[in-house]
Amino acid sequence: MEDTHKTLLLRYGKNLEKSSKLWYGVIFIMVLVVLAGFYALIQQIVHDHIVTGMRDNVVWGAYIVNFIFLLGISYSGAIISGVFHLGRIDWGKPLIRIIEIFTFITILIGPIYILLCIGRLDRLHYLFIHARIQSPITWDLIAVIIDLIVSAVYLYMTFIKDFSLMAKYSEELNLSKWQRKIASFLSLGYKGTENQKKRLNKALDIMAALIIPTAVVAYSLLAWLFGMNLREGWNDSLFAPYFIISAIYSGFAMIIIMMWIYDKFFDVKEIITDGHFNFMAYGMFIMALIFGYFTFSDYITRWYNTTLATNELISKYLSTDYYGNITYTMLIITSIIPIVVIAVPMLRKKIVYMLTAVLVLIGLWLFRYLIIVPVLETPYLPVISTDPAVLKYSATWVEWVLVGAGFAGGIIIYMLILKVIPIFPISELEDKHTFRLFGKYSIKDLLRNTGFK
């Protein structure tokens, strides 16, 4: 087994080696985007929210949309990785680390958009010292903090075994001095003894069991924050399951995109196979059916509602003079294209899956936009203003740059994490969990392959 670990580390630990020009180039571009985000933030702090598209009528915009979108990806990652771990799903083992990292990053970055939405950052501490337990915002704040802590601890615990292996084979891996120190320190003296394995595995099982209900409750709380509001378009008892479905859907899309990136840049065809892509694409297909059903059910019941506010809202959703183009685009790329891709055999290719996954994520971002903006533009009482900027929300360059800076920051963090840990959980590929996918591959066969090393 030691030789197996060493071979796998040498094969899949190349990301720990000296960084390439491409790596520095990507980091440089992402840093520029983040710096642009800092400039936009300074503009917002100096000139206040007048530099954004948000006004008294529409108080939430692109920031809250991005917050809900990123939290959805995070919670889906927590649920999927927890199921993979507790279910001892062998083919899912290579994906667990990918999922755990983007789960942690999105829960880390997502709440920043709440801060950007708050006009007075100097009063941020009021959320804690004047918190009222009756407020759903307080519940959501508590849920997000708990989920961030649980995700961070769980992520670190899954790294411990590989930190130990990195410390053990540091010379063979040609790790730098700082990498050796980090691996040695963060391994916490783990040597892989039976007692240590038993304790760590038990702790991971407990954390995985905790992280699933925590994610479900946290995202449901966010949905209830809308559902318990009497505003037309939000007051819906199905909002929580609707949110959970959309979150898991975004998780499948995110996994496909990450698998494609790994496939292109890390040469991992032996570990992440066509079977993984097909399986995740079928997952996306199922979620498209469920999401399409929820969306149709939501729209059809609103369409039959005869109240003035509902009629006005559904008209805005369906009319191309308002949000019809966004609505139809969202429906096509979330509820039709993923089904067509699976239904037509010639479309079942990695690149098609990846492009579909990108479209699905765009569609799910638009889905959150449609939940927020048209509803705020349709209050029960007419808005007393003729200013188009008050009547209709439109995100400004400040908001778009800050949205982009968040994604750029996430990419930087992901790339930095991969400088201190192998791309796969090497220690998990053990005898008792022989890696197999649809009976075709195994670690034993993999190592026997002469062209593997």
PDB file of C-alpha atoms in Angstrom, residues 20-237:
ATOM      1  CA  SER A  20       4.184  27.046 -14.464  1.00  0.00           C
ATOM      2  CA  LYS A  21       3.953  30.275 -16.456  1.00  0.00           C
ATOM      3  CA  LEU A  22       0.303  29.470 -17.161  1.00  0.00           C
ATOM      4  CA  TRP A  23      -0.376  29.269 -13.395  1.00  0.00           C
ATOM      5  CA  TYR A  24       1.214  32.673 -12.795  1.00  0.00           C
ATOM      6  CA  GLY A  25      -0.583  34.110 -15.811  1.00  0.00           C
ATOM      7  CA  VAL A  26      -3.990  33.029 -14.555  1.00  0.00           C
ATOM      8  CA  ILE A  27      -3.205  34.288 -11.040  1.00  0.00           C
ATOM      9  CA  PHE A  28      -2.069  37.633 -12.468  1.00  0.00           C
ATOM     10  CA  ILE A  29      -5.297  38.110 -14.441  1.00  0.00           C
ATOM     11  CA  MET A  30      -7.454  37.098 -11.472  1.00  0.00           C
ATOM     12  CA  VAL A  31      -5.550  39.495  -9.181  1.00  0.00           C
ATOM     13  CA  LEU A  32      -6.230  42.322 -11.652  1.00  0.00           C
ATOM     14  CA  VAL A  33      -9.950  41.521 -11.509  1.00  0.00           C
ATOM     15  CA  VAL A  34      -9.858  41.483  -7.702  1.00  0.00           C
ATOM     16  CA  LEU A  35      -8.023  44.841  -7.687  1.00  0.00           C
ATOM     17  CA  ALA A  36     -10.704  46.231  -9.999  1.00  0.00           C
ATOM     18  CA  GLY A  37     -13.194  44.965  -7.432  1.00  0.00           C
ATOM     19  CA  PHE A  38     -11.386  46.878  -4.667  1.00  0.00           C
ATOM     20  CA  TYR A  39     -11.582  50.041  -6.789  1.00  0.00           C
ATOM     21  CA  ALA A  40     -15.316  49.500  -7.287  1.00  0.00           C
ATOM     22  CA  LEU A  41     -15.742  48.907  -3.551  1.00  0.00           C
ATOM     23  CA  ILE A  42     -13.934  52.169  -2.741  1.00  0.00           C
ATOM     24  CA  GLN A  43     -16.273  53.979  -5.157  1.00  0.00           C
ATOM     25  CA  GLN A  44     -19.252  52.453  -3.389  1.00  0.00           C
ATOM     26  CA  ILE A  45     -17.971  53.358   0.089  1.00  0.00           C
ATOM     27  CA  VAL A  46     -17.088  56.937  -0.929  1.00  0.00           C
ATOM     28  CA  HIS A  47     -20.221  57.687  -2.984  1.00  0.00           C
ATOM     29  CA  ASP A  48     -22.601  55.281  -1.217  1.00  0.00           C
ATOM     30  CA  HIS A  49     -25.135  53.043  -2.970  1.00  0.00           C
ATOM     31  CA  ILE A  50     -26.029  55.740  -5.501  1.00  0.00           C
ATOM     32  CA  VAL A  51     -23.253  54.207  -7.680  1.00  0.00           C
ATOM     33  CA  THR A  52     -25.229  50.956  -7.758  1.00  0.00           C
ATOM     34  CA  GLY A  53     -28.596  50.293  -9.395  1.00  0.00           C
ATOM     35  CA  MET A  54     -30.266  49.760  -6.008  1.00  0.00           C
ATOM     36  CA  ARG A  55     -32.773  52.371  -4.844  1.00  0.00           C
ATOM     37  CA  ASP A  56     -35.479  52.666  -2.177  1.00  0.00           C
ATOM     38  CA  ASN A  57     -37.803  50.545  -4.283  1.00  0.00           C
ATOM     39  CA  VAL A  58     -35.411  47.783  -5.358  1.00  0.00           C
ATOM     40  CA  VAL A  59     -33.099  47.395  -2.388  1.00  0.00           C
ATOM     41  CA  TRP A  60     -31.584  44.083  -3.511  1.00  0.00           C
ATOM     42  CA  GLY A  61     -29.879  43.370  -6.810  1.00  0.00           C
ATOM     43  CA  ALA A  62     -26.875  41.557  -8.245  1.00  0.00           C
ATOM     44  CA  TYR A  63     -25.194  41.234  -4.811  1.00  0.00           C
ATOM     45  CA  ILE A  64     -28.040  39.260  -3.265  1.00  0.00           C
ATOM     46  CA  VAL A  65     -28.464  37.216  -6.432  1.00  0.00           C
ATOM     47  CA  ASN A  66     -24.799  36.240  -6.262  1.00  0.00           C
ATOM     48  CA  PHE A  67     -25.068  35.535  -2.539  1.00  0.00           C
ATOM     49  CA  ILE A  68     -27.941  33.081  -3.064  1.00  0.00           C
ATOM     50  CA  PHE A  69     -26.221  31.563  -6.110  1.00  0.00           C
ATOM     51  CA  LEU A  70     -22.898  30.928  -4.332  1.00  0.00           C
ATOM     52  CA  LEU A  71     -24.567  29.587  -1.201  1.00  0.00           C
ATOM     53  CA  GLY A  72     -26.562  27.220  -3.388  1.00  0.00           C
ATOM     54  CA  ILE A  73     -23.360  25.810  -4.887  1.00  0.00           C
ATOM     55  CA  SER A  74     -21.825  25.514  -1.425  1.00  0.00           C
ATOM     56  CA  TYR A  75     -24.782  23.701   0.112  1.00  0.00           C
ATOM     57  CA  SER A  76     -25.084  21.360  -2.864  1.00  0.00           C
ATOM     58  CA  GLY A  77     -21.396  20.496  -2.524  1.00  0.00           C
ATOM     59  CA  ALA A  78     -21.877  19.745   1.164  1.00  0.00           C
ATOM     60  CA  ILE A  79     -24.822  17.460   0.446  1.00  0.00           C
ATOM     61  CA  ILE A  80     -23.205  15.600  -2.473  1.00  0.00           C
ATOM     62  CA  SER A  81     -19.803  15.125  -0.779  1.00  0.00           C
ATOM     63  CA  GLY A  82     -21.535  13.995   2.431  1.00  0.00           C
ATOM     64  CA  VAL A  83     -23.556  11.411   0.501  1.00  0.00           C
ATOM     65  CA  PHE A  84     -20.430  10.184  -1.329  1.00  0.00           C
ATOM     66  CA  HIS A  85     -18.552   9.792   1.957  1.00  0.00           C
ATOM     67  CA  LEU A  86     -21.292   8.172   4.028  1.00  0.00           C
ATOM     68  CA  GLY A  87     -22.410   5.970   1.124  1.00  0.00           C
ATOM     69  CA  ARG A  88     -18.824   4.730   0.627  1.00  0.00           C
ATOM     70  CA  ILE A  89     -19.359   5.353  -3.094  1.00  0.00           C
ATOM     71  CA  ASP A  90     -16.065   4.273  -4.631  1.00  0.00           C
ATOM     72  CA  TRP A  91     -16.410   6.025  -7.990  1.00  0.00           C
ATOM     73  CA  GLY A  92     -17.151   9.266  -6.154  1.00  0.00           C
ATOM     74  CA  LYS A  93     -13.902   9.238  -4.146  1.00  0.00           C
ATOM     75  CA  PRO A  94     -11.845  11.172  -6.743  1.00  0.00           C
ATOM     76  CA  LEU A  95     -14.564  13.831  -6.840  1.00  0.00           C
ATOM     77  CA  ILE A  96     -14.865  14.385  -3.099  1.00  0.00           C
ATOM     78  CA  ARG A  97     -11.858  16.696  -2.826  1.00  0.00           C
ATOM     79  CA  ILE A  98     -12.972  18.748  -5.832  1.00  0.00           C
ATOM     80  CA  ILE A  99     -16.416  19.154  -4.286  1.00  0.00           C
ATOM     81  CA  GLU A 100     -15.172  19.918  -0.784  1.00  0.00           C
ATOM     82  CA  ILE A 101     -12.853  22.686  -1.997  1.00  0.00           C
ATOM     83  CA  PHE A 102     -15.488  24.558  -4.016  1.00  0.00           C
ATOM     84  CA  THR A 103     -17.954  24.018  -1.158  1.00  0.00           C
ATOM     85  CA  PHE A 104     -15.611  25.783   1.258  1.00  0.00           C
ATOM     86  CA  ILE A 105     -14.710  28.597  -1.161  1.00  0.00           C
ATOM     87  CA  THR A 106     -18.298  29.443  -2.091  1.00  0.00           C
ATOM     88  CA  ILE A 107     -19.468  29.519   1.544  1.00  0.00           C
ATOM     89  CA  LEU A 108     -16.464  31.749   2.261  1.00  0.00           C
ATOM     90  CA  ILE A 109     -17.125  34.238  -0.561  1.00  0.00           C
ATOM     91  CA  GLY A 110     -20.930  34.176  -0.752  1.00  0.00           C
ATOM     92  CA  PRO A 111     -21.629  36.066   2.512  1.00  0.00           C
ATOM     93  CA  ILE A 112     -19.306  38.889   1.403  1.00  0.00           C
ATOM     94  CA  TYR A 113     -22.091  39.983  -0.962  1.00  0.00           C
ATOM     95  CA  ILE A 114     -24.387  40.555   2.002  1.00  0.00           C
ATOM     96  CA  LEU A 115     -21.777  42.985   3.336  1.00  0.00           C
ATOM     97  CA  LEU A 116     -21.626  44.733  -0.035  1.00  0.00           C
ATOM     98  CA  CYS A 117     -25.400  45.082   0.035  1.00  0.00           C
ATOM     99  CA  ILE A 118     -25.355  46.755   3.447  1.00  0.00           C
ATOM    100  CA  GLY A 119     -24.947  50.490   3.044  1.00  0.00           C
ATOM    101  CA  ARG A 120     -23.402  51.115   6.449  1.00  0.00           C
ATOM    102  CA  LEU A 121     -20.602  48.624   7.045  1.00  0.00           C
ATOM    103  CA  ASP A 122     -19.748  50.532  10.229  1.00  0.00           C
ATOM    104  CA  ARG A 123     -23.023  49.224  11.670  1.00  0.00           C
ATOM    105  CA  LEU A 124     -22.340  45.609  10.751  1.00  0.00           C
ATOM    106  CA  HIS A 125     -21.847  44.643  14.382  1.00  0.00           C
ATOM    107  CA  TYR A 126     -25.475  45.630  15.053  1.00  0.00           C
ATOM    108  CA  LEU A 127     -26.424  42.305  13.461  1.00  0.00           C
ATOM    109  CA  PHE A 128     -24.878  40.630  16.492  1.00  0.00           C
ATOM    110  CA  ILE A 129     -25.483  43.022  19.384  1.00  0.00           C
ATOM    111  CA  HIS A 130     -29.083  43.839  18.386  1.00  0.00           C
ATOM    112  CA  ALA A 131     -30.006  40.452  16.908  1.00  0.00           C
ATOM    113  CA  ARG A 132     -33.650  39.421  17.377  1.00  0.00           C
ATOM    114  CA  ILE A 133     -34.307  35.687  17.357  1.00  0.00           C
ATOM    115  CA  GLN A 134     -37.726  36.360  15.748  1.00  0.00           C
ATOM    116  CA  SER A 135     -35.981  37.601  12.612  1.00  0.00           C
ATOM    117  CA  PRO A 136     -35.250  35.095   9.793  1.00  0.00           C
ATOM    118  CA  ILE A 137     -32.156  37.205   9.027  1.00  0.00           C
ATOM    119  CA  THR A 138     -30.775  36.244  12.442  1.00  0.00           C
ATOM    120  CA  TRP A 139     -31.484  32.567  11.738  1.00  0.00           C
ATOM    121  CA  ASP A 140     -29.762  32.831   8.396  1.00  0.00           C
ATOM    122  CA  LEU A 141     -26.745  34.582   9.905  1.00  0.00           C
ATOM    123  CA  ILE A 142     -26.372  31.822  12.490  1.00  0.00           C
ATOM    124  CA  ALA A 143     -26.849  29.105   9.845  1.00  0.00           C
ATOM    125  CA  VAL A 144     -24.248  30.590   7.489  1.00  0.00           C
ATOM    126  CA  ILE A 145     -21.659  30.963  10.280  1.00  0.00           C
ATOM    127  CA  ILE A 146     -22.239  27.392  11.483  1.00  0.00           C
ATOM    128  CA  ASP A 147     -22.034  26.048   7.940  1.00  0.00           C
ATOM    129  CA  LEU A 148     -18.802  27.956   7.281  1.00  0.00           C
ATOM    130  CA  ILE A 149     -17.207  26.534  10.437  1.00  0.00           C
ATOM    131  CA  VAL A 150     -18.417  22.978   9.750  1.00  0.00           C
ATOM    132  CA  SER A 151     -17.245  23.126   6.103  1.00  0.00           C
ATOM    133  CA  ALA A 152     -13.812  24.459   7.086  1.00  0.00           C
ATOM    134  CA  VAL A 153     -13.297  21.810   9.771  1.00  0.00           C
ATOM    135  CA  TYR A 154     -14.538  19.003   7.518  1.00  0.00           C
ATOM    136  CA  LEU A 155     -12.303  20.151   4.653  1.00  0.00           C
ATOM    137  CA  TYR A 156      -9.253  20.246   6.918  1.00  0.00           C
ATOM    138  CA  MET A 157      -9.981  16.822   8.411  1.00  0.00           C
ATOM    139  CA  THR A 158     -10.100  15.273   4.934  1.00  0.00           C
ATOM    140  CA  PHE A 159      -6.639  16.749   4.270  1.00  0.00           C
ATOM    141  CA  ILE A 160      -4.900  15.285   7.340  1.00  0.00           C
ATOM    142  CA  LYS A 161      -4.097  11.851   5.858  1.00  0.00           C
ATOM    143  CA  ASP A 162      -2.678  13.363   2.681  1.00  0.00           C
ATOM    144  CA  PHE A 163      -0.639  15.909   4.661  1.00  0.00           C
ATOM    145  CA  SER A 164       0.898  12.932   6.453  1.00  0.00           C
ATOM    146  CA  LEU A 165       1.731  11.227   3.132  1.00  0.00           C
ATOM    147  CA  MET A 166       3.190  14.467   1.762  1.00  0.00           C
ATOM    148  CA  ALA A 167       5.427  14.825   4.814  1.00  0.00           C
ATOM    149  CA  LYS A 168       6.532  11.198   4.454  1.00  0.00           C
ATOM    150  CA  TYR A 169       7.354  11.427   0.727  1.00  0.00           C
ATOM    151  CA  SER A 170       8.408  15.074   0.677  1.00  0.00           C
ATOM    152  CA  GLU A 171      11.817  14.328  -0.888  1.00  0.00           C
ATOM    153  CA  GLU A 172      10.375  12.142  -3.667  1.00  0.00           C
ATOM    154  CA  LEU A 173       7.758  14.842  -4.364  1.00  0.00           C
ATOM    155  CA  ASN A 174      10.500  17.476  -4.357  1.00  0.00           C
ATOM    156  CA  LEU A 175       8.435  19.717  -2.092  1.00  0.00           C
ATOM    157  CA  SER A 176       9.760  23.139  -1.200  1.00  0.00           C
ATOM    158  CA  LYS A 177      10.740  23.944   2.378  1.00  0.00           C
ATOM    159  CA  TRP A 178       7.512  25.835   3.146  1.00  0.00           C
ATOM    160  CA  GLN A 179       5.405  23.018   1.707  1.00  0.00           C
ATOM    161  CA  ARG A 180       7.189  20.463   3.896  1.00  0.00           C
ATOM    162  CA  LYS A 181       6.659  22.593   6.996  1.00  0.00           C
ATOM    163  CA  ILE A 182       2.965  23.078   6.257  1.00  0.00           C
ATOM    164  CA  ALA A 183       2.419  19.376   5.518  1.00  0.00           C
ATOM    165  CA  SER A 184       4.292  18.300   8.646  1.00  0.00           C
ATOM    166  CA  PHE A 185       2.499  20.818  10.895  1.00  0.00           C
ATOM    167  CA  LEU A 186      -1.010  20.229   9.545  1.00  0.00           C
ATOM    168  CA  SER A 187      -0.704  16.430   9.597  1.00  0.00           C
ATOM    169  CA  LEU A 188      -0.906  16.725  13.417  1.00  0.00           C
ATOM    170  CA  GLY A 189       1.416  13.751  13.850  1.00  0.00           C
ATOM    171  CA  TYR A 190      -0.843  11.389  11.904  1.00  0.00           C
ATOM    172  CA  LYS A 191       1.108   8.208  11.066  1.00  0.00           C
ATOM    173  CA  GLY A 192      -1.681   5.992   9.782  1.00  0.00           C
ATOM    174  CA  THR A 193      -1.838   3.666  12.781  1.00  0.00           C
ATOM    175  CA  GLU A 194      -5.002   1.598  13.173  1.00  0.00           C
ATOM    176  CA  ASN A 195      -6.103   3.634  16.173  1.00  0.00           C
ATOM    177  CA  GLN A 196      -5.557   6.931  14.337  1.00  0.00           C
ATOM    178  CA  LYS A 197      -7.386   5.661  11.248  1.00  0.00           C
ATOM    179  CA  LYS A 198     -10.312   4.495  13.335  1.00  0.00           C
ATOM    180  CA  ARG A 199     -10.630   7.814  15.193  1.00  0.00           C
ATOM    181  CA  LEU A 200     -10.235   9.996  12.114  1.00  0.00           C
ATOM    182  CA  ASN A 201     -12.665   7.941  10.033  1.00  0.00           C
ATOM    183  CA  LYS A 202     -15.212   8.092  12.857  1.00  0.00           C
ATOM    184  CA  ALA A 203     -14.784  11.861  13.124  1.00  0.00           C
ATOM    185  CA  LEU A 204     -15.190  12.240   9.342  1.00  0.00           C
ATOM    186  CA  ASP A 205     -18.358  10.132   9.409  1.00  0.00           C
ATOM    187  CA  ILE A 206     -19.799  12.366  12.145  1.00  0.00           C
ATOM    188  CA  MET A 207     -18.874  15.537  10.262  1.00  0.00           C
ATOM    189  CA  ALA A 208     -20.299  14.195   6.992  1.00  0.00           C
ATOM    190  CA  ALA A 209     -23.503  13.265   8.816  1.00  0.00           C
ATOM    191  CA  LEU A 210     -23.659  16.772  10.310  1.00  0.00           C
ATOM    192  CA  ILE A 211     -22.889  18.683   7.155  1.00  0.00           C
ATOM    193  CA  ILE A 212     -25.849  17.308   5.148  1.00  0.00           C
ATOM    194  CA  PRO A 213     -28.685  18.430   7.476  1.00  0.00           C
ATOM    195  CA  THR A 214     -26.787  21.656   8.233  1.00  0.00           C
ATOM    196  CA  ALA A 215     -26.722  22.520   4.522  1.00  0.00           C
ATOM    197  CA  VAL A 216     -30.392  21.619   4.034  1.00  0.00           C
ATOM    198  CA  VAL A 217     -31.502  23.642   7.054  1.00  0.00           C
ATOM    199  CA  ALA A 218     -29.304  26.623   6.202  1.00  0.00           C
ATOM    200  CA  TYR A 219     -30.582  26.917   2.617  1.00  0.00           C
ATOM    201  CA  SER A 220     -34.156  26.307   3.768  1.00  0.00           C
ATOM    202  CA  LEU A 221     -33.764  29.177   6.241  1.00  0.00           C
ATOM    203  CA  LEU A 222     -32.655  31.400   3.400  1.00  0.00           C
ATOM    204  CA  ALA A 223     -35.718  30.333   1.404  1.00  0.00           C
ATOM    205  CA  TRP A 224     -38.017  30.931   4.388  1.00  0.00           C
ATOM    206  CA  LEU A 225     -36.591  34.444   4.652  1.00  0.00           C
ATOM    207  CA  PHE A 226     -38.416  35.025   1.356  1.00  0.00           C
ATOM    208  CA  GLY A 227     -41.324  32.635   1.878  1.00  0.00           C
ATOM    209  CA  MET A 228     -42.381  34.212   5.182  1.00  0.00           C
ATOM    210  CA  ASN A 229     -42.585  37.602   3.496  1.00  0.00           C
ATOM    211  CA  LEU A 230     -46.085  38.637   2.398  1.00  0.00           C
ATOM    212  CA  ARG A 231     -44.762  40.167  -0.801  1.00  0.00           C
ATOM    213  CA  GLU A 232     -46.306  38.651  -3.930  1.00  0.00           C
ATOM    214  CA  GLY A 233     -43.873  36.304  -5.648  1.00  0.00           C
ATOM    215  CA  TRP A 234     -42.119  35.286  -2.435  1.00  0.00           C
ATOM    216  CA  ASN A 235     -44.949  34.124  -0.191  1.00  0.00           C
ATOM    217  CA  ASP A 236     -44.748  30.505  -1.334  1.00  0.00           C
ATOM    218  CA  SER A 237     -44.695  27.351   0.808  1.00  0.00           C
TER     219      SER A 237
END
